[in-house]
Amino acid sequence: MDQVHGVPDQCGERRACDQVSLYRNLAKGRLAGAGLDVFESEPPDPQDHIFMLPNVAATPHIGGGTDGTSRRRGQCAAANIDRIAQGLEPPYQLRCRATAIRWCASTLTASSGDAIR
């Protein structure tokens, strides 16, 4: 199967996440990476294999709930949009160890790499 060049951002309801399938697809390289803040069981088991994957970023469900972080998140998104609109590389990117994720003007692409930014 070809690699799916996507990065699910699983922030929301637990029932939206099939963690076993997500793990399997991430481990086999079918998905480039995942950002998680909800899990099938809460609190999650810290020994869960999904946390051992280099292409998974996980935070508690309260990962960004302050006024300051919300304001900063908006500033980072605006900076990325401005740079992309100018045809430049955005300053705020996710780069997983196994797969570097790069934004282009209107496309999310993936390529091999070990950079973390």
The first five atom37 places (N, CA, C, CB, O) and aatype in JSON, in Angstrom:
{
  "aatype": [12, 3, 5, 19, 8, 7, 19, 14, 3, 5, 4, 7, 6, 1, 1, 0, 4, 3, 5, 19, 15, 10, 18, 1, 2, 10, 0, 11, 7, 1, 10, 0, 7, 0, 7, 10, 3, 19, 13, 6, 15, 6, 14, 14, 3, 14, 5, 3, 8, 9, 13, 12, 10, 14, 2, 19, 0, 0, 16, 14, 8, 9, 7, 7, 7, 16, 3, 7, 16, 15, 1, 1, 1, 7, 5, 4, 0, 0, 0, 2, 9, 3, 1, 9, 0, 5, 7, 10, 6, 14, 14, 18, 5, 10, 1, 4, 1, 0, 16, 0, 9, 1, 17, 4, 0, 15, 16, 10, 16, 0, 15, 15, 7, 3, 0, 9, 1],
  "atom_mask": [
    [1, 1, 1, 1, 1],
    [1, 1, 1, 1, 1],
    [1, 1, 1, 1, 1],
    [1, 1, 1, 1, 1],
    [1, 1, 1, 1, 1],
    [1, 1, 1, 0, 1],
    [1, 1, 1, 1, 1],
    [1, 1, 1, 1, 1],
    [1, 1, 1, 1, 1],
    [1, 1, 1, 1, 1],
    [1, 1, 1, 1, 1],
    [1, 1, 1, 0, 1],
    [1, 1, 1, 1, 1],
    [1, 1, 1, 1, 1],
    [1, 1, 1, 1, 1],
    [1, 1, 1, 1, 1],
    [1, 1, 1, 1, 1],
    [1, 1, 1, 1, 1],
    [1, 1, 1, 1, 1],
    [1, 1, 1, 1, 1],
    [1, 1, 1, 1, 1],
    [1, 1, 1, 1, 1],
    [1, 1, 1, 1, 1],
    [1, 1, 1, 1, 1],
    [1, 1, 1, 1, 1],
    [1, 1, 1, 1, 1],
    [1, 1, 1, 1, 1],
    [1, 1, 1, 1, 1],
    [1, 1, 1, 0, 1],
    [1, 1, 1, 1, 1],
    [1, 1, 1, 1, 1],
    [1, 1, 1, 1, 1],
    [1, 1, 1, 0, 1],
    [1, 1, 1, 1, 1],
    [1, 1, 1, 0, 1],
    [1, 1, 1, 1, 1],
    [1, 1, 1, 1, 1],
    [1, 1, 1, 1, 1],
    [1, 1, 1, 1, 1],
    [1, 1, 1, 1, 1],
    [1, 1, 1, 1, 1],
    [1, 1, 1, 1, 1],
    [1, 1, 1, 1, 1],
    [1, 1, 1, 1, 1],
    [1, 1, 1, 1, 1],
    [1, 1, 1, 1, 1],
    [1, 1, 1, 1, 1],
    [1, 1, 1, 1, 1],
    [1, 1, 1, 1, 1],
    [1, 1, 1, 1, 1],
    [1, 1, 1, 1, 1],
    [1, 1, 1, 1, 1],
    [1, 1, 1, 1, 1],
    [1, 1, 1, 1, 1],
    [1, 1, 1, 1, 1],
    [1, 1, 1, 1, 1],
    [1, 1, 1, 1, 1],
    [1, 1, 1, 1, 1],
    [1, 1, 1, 1, 1],
    [1, 1, 1, 1, 1],
    [1, 1, 1, 1, 1],
    [1, 1, 1, 1, 1],
    [1, 1, 1, 0, 1],
    [1, 1, 1, 0, 1],
    [1, 1, 1, 0, 1],
    [1, 1, 1, 1, 1],
    [1, 1, 1, 1, 1],
    [1, 1, 1, 0, 1],
    [1, 1, 1, 1, 1],
    [1, 1, 1, 1, 1],
    [1, 1, 1, 1, 1],
    [1, 1, 1, 1, 1],
    [1, 1, 1, 1, 1],
    [1, 1, 1, 0, 1],
    [1, 1, 1, 1, 1],
    [1, 1, 1, 1, 1],
    [1, 1, 1, 1, 1],
    [1, 1, 1, 1, 1],
    [1, 1, 1, 1, 1],
    [1, 1, 1, 1, 1],
    [1, 1, 1, 1, 1],
    [1, 1, 1, 1, 1],
    [1, 1, 1, 1, 1],
    [1, 1, 1, 1, 1],
    [1, 1, 1, 1, 1],
    [1, 1, 1, 1, 1],
    [1, 1, 1, 0, 1],
    [1, 1, 1, 1, 1],
    [1, 1, 1, 1, 1],
    [1, 1, 1, 1, 1],
    [1, 1, 1, 1, 1],
    [1, 1, 1, 1, 1],
    [1, 1, 1, 1, 1],
    [1, 1, 1, 1, 1],
    [1, 1, 1, 1, 1],
    [1, 1, 1, 1, 1],
    [1, 1, 1, 1, 1],
    [1, 1, 1, 1, 1],
    [1, 1, 1, 1, 1],
    [1, 1, 1, 1, 1],
    [1, 1, 1, 1, 1],
    [1, 1, 1, 1, 1],
    [1, 1, 1, 1, 1],
    [1, 1, 1, 1, 1],
    [1, 1, 1, 1, 1],
    [1, 1, 1, 1, 1],
    [1, 1, 1, 1, 1],
    [1, 1, 1, 1, 1],
    [1, 1, 1, 1, 1],
    [1, 1, 1, 1, 1],
    [1, 1, 1, 1, 1],
    [1, 1, 1, 1, 1],
    [1, 1, 1, 0, 1],
    [1, 1, 1, 1, 1],
    [1, 1, 1, 1, 1],
    [1, 1, 1, 1, 1],
    [1, 1, 1, 1, 1]
  ],
  "atom_positions": [
    [[0.84, -1.18, 0.0], [0.0, 0.0, 0.0], [0.88, 1.24, 0.0], [-0.95, 0.0, 1.21], [1.9, 1.27, 0.69]],
    [[0.51, 2.25, -0.75], [1.25, 3.5, -0.79], [1.08, 4.26, 0.52], [0.8, 4.36, -1.97], [0.07, 4.13, 1.21]],
    [[2.1, 5.05, 0.84], [2.02, 5.87, 2.03], [0.97, 6.96, 1.84], [3.38, 6.5, 2.37], [0.91, 7.61, 0.79]],
    [[0.15, 7.15, 2.85], [-0.8, 8.25, 2.86], [-0.05, 9.45, 3.42], [-2.1, 7.92, 3.7], [0.51, 9.38, 4.51]],
    [[-0.04, 10.52, 2.69], [0.72, 11.69, 3.12], [-0.18, 12.62, 3.9], [1.34, 12.42, 1.91], [-0.53, 13.7, 3.44]],
    [[-0.54, 12.18, 5.08], [-1.42, 12.98, 5.92], [-0.98, 12.9, 7.36], [0.0, 0.0, 0.0], [-0.25, 12.0, 7.76]],
    [[-1.44, 13.85, 8.12], [-1.14, 13.89, 9.53], [-2.44, 14.14, 10.28], [-0.07, 14.98, 9.86], [-2.89, 15.29, 10.37]],
    [[-3.06, 13.08, 10.83], [-4.29, 13.31, 11.57], [-4.01, 14.11, 12.84], [-4.97, 11.98, 11.92], [-3.01, 13.88, 13.52]],
    [[-4.88, 15.01, 13.14], [-4.79, 15.8, 14.36], [-5.99, 15.39, 15.19], [-4.76, 17.37, 14.09], [-7.08, 15.93, 15.01]],
    [[-5.79, 14.45, 16.09], [-6.89, 13.84, 16.83], [-7.18, 14.62, 18.1], [-6.57, 12.37, 17.16], [-6.85, 14.18, 19.2]],
    [[-7.78, 15.75, 17.95], [-8.13, 16.59, 19.09], [-9.64, 16.69, 19.17], [-7.5, 18.01, 18.98], [-10.26, 17.41, 18.39]],
    [[-10.23, 15.99, 20.06], [-11.68, 16.03, 20.17], [-12.22, 14.85, 20.93], [0.0, 0.0, 0.0], [-11.71, 14.51, 22.0]],
    [[-13.23, 14.24, 20.4], [-13.92, 13.15, 21.07], [-13.15, 11.84, 20.99], [-15.28, 12.97, 20.47], [-12.56, 11.51, 19.96]],
    [[-13.16, 11.09, 22.11], [-12.49, 9.78, 22.14], [-13.07, 8.83, 21.1], [-12.59, 9.15, 23.53], [-12.33, 8.07, 20.47]],
    [[-14.37, 8.86, 20.93], [-15.0, 7.89, 20.03], [-14.6, 8.09, 18.57], [-16.52, 7.98, 20.16], [-14.86, 7.22, 17.74]],
    [[-13.97, 9.21, 18.25], [-13.53, 9.47, 16.88], [-12.24, 8.75, 16.56], [-13.37, 10.97, 16.65], [-11.81, 8.73, 15.4]],
    [[-11.6, 8.16, 17.55], [-10.27, 7.57, 17.36], [-10.3, 6.06, 17.48], [-9.3, 8.15, 18.38], [-10.7, 5.52, 18.51]],
    [[-9.86, 5.36, 16.42], [-9.62, 3.92, 16.48], [-8.12, 3.78, 16.66], [-10.15, 3.16, 15.17], [-7.37, 3.69, 15.69]],
    [[-7.68, 3.76, 17.92], [-6.27, 3.83, 18.23], [-5.48, 2.63, 17.72], [-6.09, 3.95, 19.71], [-4.32, 2.78, 17.35]],
    [[-6.08, 1.45, 17.68], [-5.38, 0.26, 17.17], [-5.08, 0.44, 15.68], [-6.23, -1.01, 17.4], [-3.95, 0.18, 15.25]],
    [[-6.07, 0.86, 14.91], [-5.85, 1.08, 13.47], [-4.88, 2.23, 13.24], [-7.17, 1.36, 12.76], [-4.04, 2.17, 12.34]],
    [[-5.01, 3.28, 14.04], [-4.1, 4.41, 13.91], [-2.66, 3.97, 14.15], [-4.48, 5.53, 14.9], [-1.77, 4.31, 13.38]],
    [[-2.44, 3.2, 15.22], [-1.1, 2.69, 15.51], [-0.57, 1.86, 14.34], [-1.11, 1.85, 16.81], [0.56, 2.06, 13.88]],
    [[-1.38, 0.94, 13.88], [-0.97, 0.05, 12.79], [-0.56, 0.85, 11.55], [-2.11, -0.93, 12.44], [0.48, 0.56, 10.94]],
    [[-1.35, 1.84, 11.17], [-1.04, 2.65, 9.97], [0.17, 3.54, 10.16], [-2.24, 3.49, 9.6], [0.93, 3.76, 9.22]],
    [[0.36, 4.07, 11.35], [1.55, 4.87, 11.64], [2.81, 4.0, 11.62], [1.41, 5.58, 13.0], [3.82, 4.38, 11.03]],
    [[2.73, 2.83, 12.26], [3.89, 1.94, 12.35], [4.31, 1.41, 10.98], [3.58, 0.77, 13.27], [5.5, 1.21, 10.73]],
    [[3.34, 1.18, 10.09], [3.65, 0.67, 8.76], [3.99, 1.77, 7.76], [2.49, -0.13, 8.24], [4.28, 1.48, 6.6]],
    [[3.96, 3.03, 8.2], [4.3, 4.13, 7.31], [3.19, 4.54, 6.37], [0.0, 0.0, 0.0], [3.42, 5.29, 5.42]],
    [[1.99, 4.06, 6.62], [0.85, 4.45, 5.78], [0.39, 5.87, 6.09], [-0.32, 3.47, 5.97], [-0.21, 6.54, 5.25]],
    [[0.68, 6.32, 7.3], [0.42, 7.71, 7.7], [1.74, 8.34, 8.08], [-0.61, 7.79, 8.89], [2.59, 7.7, 8.71]],
    [[1.92, 9.59, 7.71], [3.18, 10.28, 7.98], [3.38, 10.56, 9.46], [3.24, 11.58, 7.2], [4.51, 10.52, 9.95]],
    [[2.32, 10.84, 10.18], [2.43, 11.17, 11.59], [1.06, 11.47, 12.16], [0.0, 0.0, 0.0], [0.07, 11.5, 11.43]],
    [[1.01, 11.7, 13.48], [-0.26, 12.03, 14.13], [-0.02, 12.93, 15.32], [-1.0, 10.74, 14.56], [0.96, 12.78, 16.05]],
    [[-0.94, 13.87, 15.51], [-0.95, 14.71, 16.71], [-2.15, 14.3, 17.54], [0.0, 0.0, 0.0], [-3.29, 14.39, 17.07]],
    [[-1.92, 13.86, 18.77], [-2.99, 13.32, 19.6], [-3.13, 14.07, 20.91], [-2.75, 11.84, 19.87], [-2.14, 14.42, 21.55]],
    [[-4.37, 14.31, 21.32], [-4.59, 14.8, 22.67], [-5.8, 14.12, 23.32], [-4.79, 16.31, 22.67], [-6.18, 14.47, 24.43]],
    [[-6.39, 13.15, 22.63], [-7.42, 12.29, 23.21], [-7.08, 10.86, 22.87], [-8.86, 12.67, 22.7], [-6.46, 10.58, 21.84]],
    [[-7.49, 9.95, 23.73], [-7.11, 8.55, 23.58], [-8.3, 7.67, 23.89], [-5.92, 8.2, 24.49], [-9.27, 8.12, 24.49]],
    [[-8.24, 6.4, 23.47], [-9.36, 5.49, 23.69], [-9.67, 5.35, 25.17], [-9.06, 4.11, 23.09], [-10.84, 5.25, 25.55]],
    [[-8.65, 5.33, 26.01], [-8.89, 5.29, 27.46], [-8.21, 6.5, 28.08], [-8.36, 3.96, 28.09], [-7.1, 6.87, 27.7]],
    [[-8.88, 7.11, 29.02], [-8.36, 8.29, 29.72], [-8.26, 7.97, 31.2], [-9.26, 9.55, 29.47], [-9.24, 7.49, 31.78]],
    [[-7.15, 8.22, 31.84], [-5.91, 8.68, 31.22], [-5.28, 7.55, 30.42], [-4.92, 9.21, 32.28], [-5.52, 6.38, 30.71]],
    [[-4.47, 7.88, 29.41], [-3.86, 6.83, 28.59], [-2.76, 6.1, 29.35], [-3.29, 7.43, 27.3], [-2.16, 6.64, 30.29]],
    [[-2.5, 4.87, 28.95], [-1.41, 4.09, 29.52], [-0.1, 4.62, 28.97], [-1.58, 2.56, 29.21], [0.11, 4.56, 27.76]],
    [[0.8, 5.13, 29.81], [2.06, 5.68, 29.31], [2.93, 4.65, 28.6], [2.83, 6.3, 30.44], [3.85, 5.01, 27.87]],
    [[2.65, 3.36, 28.8], [3.41, 2.31, 28.14], [2.8, 1.89, 26.8], [3.52, 1.1, 29.05], [3.31, 0.99, 26.14]],
    [[1.71, 2.53, 26.4], [1.05, 2.21, 25.13], [2.06, 2.36, 23.99], [-0.18, 3.13, 24.89], [2.82, 3.33, 23.94]],
    [[2.06, 1.4, 23.1], [3.02, 1.38, 21.98], [2.93, 2.61, 21.09], [2.81, 0.14, 21.15], [3.93, 2.98, 20.47]],
    [[1.78, 3.24, 21.02], [1.64, 4.4, 20.14], [2.58, 5.53, 20.57], [0.19, 4.89, 20.14], [3.02, 6.32, 19.74]],
    [[2.88, 5.62, 21.88], [3.76, 6.67, 22.37], [5.23, 6.4, 22.05], [3.6, 6.82, 23.87], [6.07, 7.3, 22.18]],
    [[5.54, 5.19, 21.62], [6.92, 4.83, 21.28], [7.24, 5.18, 19.83], [7.15, 3.34, 21.52], [8.41, 5.16, 19.43]],
    [[6.23, 5.5, 19.03], [6.46, 5.8, 17.62], [7.09, 7.19, 17.47], [5.13, 5.73, 16.83], [6.66, 8.14, 18.13]],
    [[8.09, 7.31, 16.6], [8.76, 8.6, 16.41], [7.91, 9.62, 15.65], [10.05, 8.4, 15.68], [8.24, 10.81, 15.63]],
    [[6.82, 9.18, 15.03], [5.99, 10.08, 14.24], [4.68, 10.43, 14.94], [5.69, 9.45, 12.89], [3.68, 10.75, 14.29]],
    [[4.69, 10.37, 16.28], [3.51, 10.72, 17.08], [3.87, 11.82, 18.06], [2.97, 9.47, 17.82], [4.85, 11.72, 18.8]],
    [[3.07, 12.88, 18.07], [3.18, 13.94, 19.07], [1.92, 13.86, 19.92], [3.36, 15.37, 18.4], [0.81, 13.92, 19.39]],
    [[2.09, 13.72, 21.24], [0.94, 13.56, 22.12], [1.01, 14.57, 23.27], [0.87, 12.13, 22.67], [2.08, 14.84, 23.81]],
    [[-0.15, 15.1, 23.62], [-0.26, 16.02, 24.76], [-1.49, 15.63, 25.56], [-0.33, 17.51, 24.3], [-2.37, 14.94, 25.05]],
    [[-1.56, 16.06, 26.82], [-2.81, 15.87, 27.57], [-3.93, 16.64, 26.88], [-2.66, 16.32, 29.05], [-3.66, 17.56, 26.1]],
    [[-5.15, 16.28, 27.16], [-6.28, 16.95, 26.51], [-6.33, 18.44, 26.84], [-7.59, 16.29, 26.92], [-7.0, 19.21, 26.15]],
    [[-5.63, 18.85, 27.87], [-5.57, 20.26, 28.23], [-4.35, 20.92, 27.61], [-5.56, 20.44, 29.75], [-3.9, 21.97, 28.09]],
    [[-3.81, 20.32, 26.55], [-2.54, 20.74, 25.96], [-2.41, 22.19, 25.56], [0.0, 0.0, 0.0], [-1.27, 22.63, 25.38]],
    [[-3.43, 22.94, 25.41], [-3.24, 24.31, 24.98], [-4.39, 25.22, 25.35], [0.0, 0.0, 0.0], [-4.83, 26.02, 24.53]],
    [[-4.88, 25.11, 26.55], [-6.09, 25.8, 26.89], [-5.99, 27.12, 27.63], [0.0, 0.0, 0.0], [-6.91, 27.46, 28.37]],
    [[-4.9, 27.88, 27.49], [-4.84, 29.17, 28.17], [-5.03, 30.3, 27.16], [-3.49, 29.33, 28.91], [-4.9, 30.1, 25.96]],
    [[-5.34, 31.48, 27.67], [-5.47, 32.64, 26.78], [-4.16, 32.91, 26.05], [-5.89, 33.89, 27.58], [-4.16, 33.21, 24.85]],
    [[-3.05, 32.79, 26.77], [-1.74, 33.05, 26.16], [-1.4, 32.07, 25.05], [0.0, 0.0, 0.0], [-0.91, 32.46, 24.0]],
    [[-1.67, 30.78, 25.29], [-1.35, 29.79, 24.25], [-2.29, 29.93, 23.06], [-1.43, 28.36, 24.82], [-1.87, 29.73, 21.92]],
    [[-3.54, 30.27, 23.32], [-4.47, 30.49, 22.2], [-4.04, 31.67, 21.35], [-5.9, 30.71, 22.73], [-4.07, 31.6, 20.12]],
    [[-3.63, 32.73, 21.99], [-3.16, 33.92, 21.27], [-1.9, 33.59, 20.46], [-2.88, 35.09, 22.26], [-1.78, 33.98, 19.3]],
    [[-0.97, 32.87, 21.08], [0.28, 32.5, 20.4], [0.0, 31.56, 19.23], [1.27, 31.86, 21.38], [0.62, 31.68, 18.17]],
    [[-0.9, 30.62, 19.41], [-1.25, 29.69, 18.33], [-1.79, 30.47, 17.13], [-2.3, 28.65, 18.81], [-1.45, 30.16, 15.99]],
    [[-2.62, 31.46, 17.39], [-3.14, 32.3, 16.31], [-2.04, 33.08, 15.61], [0.0, 0.0, 0.0], [-2.05, 33.22, 14.39]],
    [[-1.08, 33.59, 16.39], [0.04, 34.32, 15.81], [0.89, 33.41, 14.92], [0.92, 34.93, 16.92], [1.31, 33.82, 13.83]],
    [[1.13, 32.19, 15.38], [1.92, 31.23, 14.59], [1.19, 30.86, 13.3], [2.22, 29.96, 15.41], [1.81, 30.79, 12.24]],
    [[-0.11, 30.63, 13.39], [-0.89, 30.3, 12.19], [-0.85, 31.46, 11.2], [-2.35, 29.95, 12.57], [-0.69, 31.24, 10.0]],
    [[-1.01, 32.69, 11.7], [-0.98, 33.86, 10.82], [0.39, 34.01, 10.15], [-1.32, 35.13, 11.6], [0.47, 34.34, 8.97]],
    [[1.45, 33.76, 10.91], [2.8, 33.85, 10.34], [2.99, 32.81, 9.24], [3.87, 33.66, 11.44], [3.57, 33.11, 8.2]],
    [[2.49, 31.59, 9.46], [2.58, 30.55, 8.43], [1.81, 30.96, 7.18], [2.05, 29.21, 8.97], [2.31, 30.81, 6.07]],
    [[0.6, 31.45, 7.36], [-0.23, 31.86, 6.22], [0.45, 32.97, 5.43], [-1.62, 32.31, 6.69], [0.49, 32.93, 4.2]],
    [[0.98, 33.96, 6.13], [1.68, 35.07, 5.46], [2.85, 34.56, 4.63], [2.18, 36.09, 6.49], [3.01, 34.95, 3.47]],
    [[3.67, 33.69, 5.21], [4.84, 33.17, 4.49], [4.43, 32.32, 3.29], [5.73, 32.35, 5.44], [5.02, 32.44, 2.22]],
    [[3.43, 31.46, 3.46], [2.97, 30.62, 2.36], [2.43, 31.5, 1.23], [1.88, 29.63, 2.84], [2.69, 31.23, 0.06]],
    [[1.67, 32.54, 1.58], [1.12, 33.45, 0.57], [2.22, 34.16, -0.22], [0.22, 34.49, 1.24], [2.02, 34.54, -1.37]],
    [[3.38, 34.33, 0.4], [4.53, 34.95, -0.27], [5.38, 33.94, -1.02], [5.38, 35.69, 0.75], [6.4, 34.29, -1.62]],
    [[4.97, 32.65, -0.99], [5.73, 31.61, -1.65], [6.97, 31.19, -0.87], [0.0, 0.0, 0.0], [7.89, 30.6, -1.43]],
    [[6.98, 31.49, 0.42], [8.13, 31.17, 1.28], [7.8, 30.01, 2.2], [8.55, 32.4, 2.09], [6.63, 29.67, 2.4]],
    [[8.83, 29.42, 2.76], [8.64, 28.33, 3.71], [8.11, 28.91, 5.03], [9.97, 27.55, 3.94], [8.63, 29.91, 5.52]],
    [[7.08, 28.28, 5.59], [6.54, 28.79, 6.85], [7.5, 28.54, 8.01], [5.18, 28.14, 7.15], [8.23, 27.55, 8.01]],
    [[7.52, 29.43, 9.0], [8.44, 29.28, 10.12], [8.04, 28.19, 11.11], [8.56, 30.58, 10.83], [8.89, 27.68, 11.83]],
    [[6.77, 27.83, 11.17], [6.3, 26.86, 12.16], [5.8, 25.62, 11.44], [5.18, 27.47, 13.06], [4.73, 25.63, 10.83]],
    [[6.59, 24.54, 11.52], [6.27, 23.3, 10.83], [6.43, 22.13, 11.77], [7.16, 23.12, 9.58], [7.19, 22.2, 12.75]],
    [[5.73, 21.06, 11.48], [5.92, 19.8, 12.18], [6.82, 18.94, 11.33], [4.56, 19.09, 12.48], [6.53, 18.71, 10.15]],
    [[7.9, 18.46, 11.9], [8.77, 17.54, 11.19], [8.96, 16.31, 12.07], [10.16, 18.2, 10.83], [9.67, 16.36, 13.08]],
    [[8.32, 15.23, 11.69], [8.47, 13.98, 12.43], [9.83, 13.38, 12.11], [7.33, 12.98, 12.08], [10.41, 13.69, 11.06]],
    [[10.35, 12.54, 12.98], [11.66, 11.93, 12.73], [11.69, 11.14, 11.44], [12.04, 11.03, 13.88], [12.63, 11.28, 10.65]],
    [[10.68, 10.32, 11.21], [10.69, 9.45, 10.03], [10.25, 10.18, 8.77], [9.8, 8.26, 10.27], [10.68, 9.81, 7.67]],
    [[9.44, 11.16, 8.9], [8.87, 11.82, 7.73], [8.79, 13.32, 7.96], [7.47, 11.26, 7.4], [8.15, 13.78, 8.91]],
    [[9.43, 14.07, 7.11], [9.38, 15.53, 7.23], [8.14, 16.04, 6.52], [10.67, 16.2, 6.64], [7.89, 15.69, 5.37]],
    [[7.38, 16.84, 7.2], [6.16, 17.39, 6.63], [6.45, 18.82, 6.22], [4.97, 17.32, 7.65], [6.91, 19.63, 7.03]],
    [[6.18, 19.13, 4.97], [6.42, 20.48, 4.47], [5.15, 21.04, 3.86], [7.57, 20.5, 3.43], [4.41, 20.34, 3.17]],
    [[4.92, 22.29, 4.13], [3.78, 22.98, 3.53], [4.23, 23.64, 2.24], [3.18, 24.03, 4.5], [5.3, 24.23, 2.17]],
    [[3.41, 23.52, 1.22], [3.61, 24.26, -0.02], [2.43, 25.23, -0.12], [3.69, 23.29, -1.29], [1.6, 25.27, 0.79]],
    [[2.35, 26.0, -1.17], [1.32, 27.03, -1.27], [-0.07, 26.5, -0.95], [1.32, 27.63, -2.66], [-0.82, 27.15, -0.22]],
    [[-0.45, 25.34, -1.47], [-1.78, 24.82, -1.16], [-1.78, 23.32, -0.93], [-2.74, 25.16, -2.27], [-2.85, 22.7, -0.89]],
    [[-0.6, 22.71, -0.78], [-0.52, 21.26, -0.69], [0.34, 20.84, 0.47], [0.03, 20.68, -1.98], [1.37, 21.47, 0.74]],
    [[-0.06, 19.8, 1.16], [0.77, 19.2, 2.19], [1.45, 18.01, 1.55], [-0.07, 18.79, 3.45], [0.79, 17.1, 1.05]],
    [[2.79, 18.0, 1.55], [3.53, 16.9, 0.97], [4.4, 16.28, 2.03], [4.37, 17.36, -0.23], [4.62, 16.88, 3.09]],
    [[4.9, 15.09, 1.78], [5.77, 14.42, 2.74], [6.97, 13.85, 2.02], [5.01, 13.31, 3.51], [6.87, 13.41, 0.87]],
    [[8.11, 13.86, 2.7], [9.32, 13.26, 2.15], [10.15, 12.73, 3.3], [10.13, 14.28, 1.3], [9.99, 13.18, 4.44]],
    [[11.05, 11.78, 3.02], [11.87, 11.2, 4.07], [12.79, 12.25, 4.66], [12.68, 10.03, 3.54], [13.2, 13.19, 3.98]],
    [[13.11, 12.08, 5.92], [14.01, 13.0, 6.59], [14.0, 12.76, 8.08], [0.0, 0.0, 0.0], [13.08, 12.14, 8.61]],
    [[15.01, 13.25, 8.75], [15.1, 13.08, 10.18], [15.08, 14.41, 10.93], [16.35, 12.33, 10.53], [15.27, 14.43, 12.15]],
    [[14.84, 15.48, 10.24], [14.89, 16.79, 10.89], [13.7, 16.99, 11.81], [14.93, 17.91, 9.84], [12.58, 16.59, 11.5]],
    [[13.96, 17.6, 12.92], [12.89, 18.02, 13.82], [13.09, 19.5, 14.05], [12.91, 17.21, 15.18], [14.18, 19.93, 14.42]],
    [[12.07, 20.27, 13.85], [12.17, 21.72, 14.0], [11.24, 22.2, 15.09], [11.85, 22.43, 12.69], [11.18, 23.4, 15.36]]
  ]
}
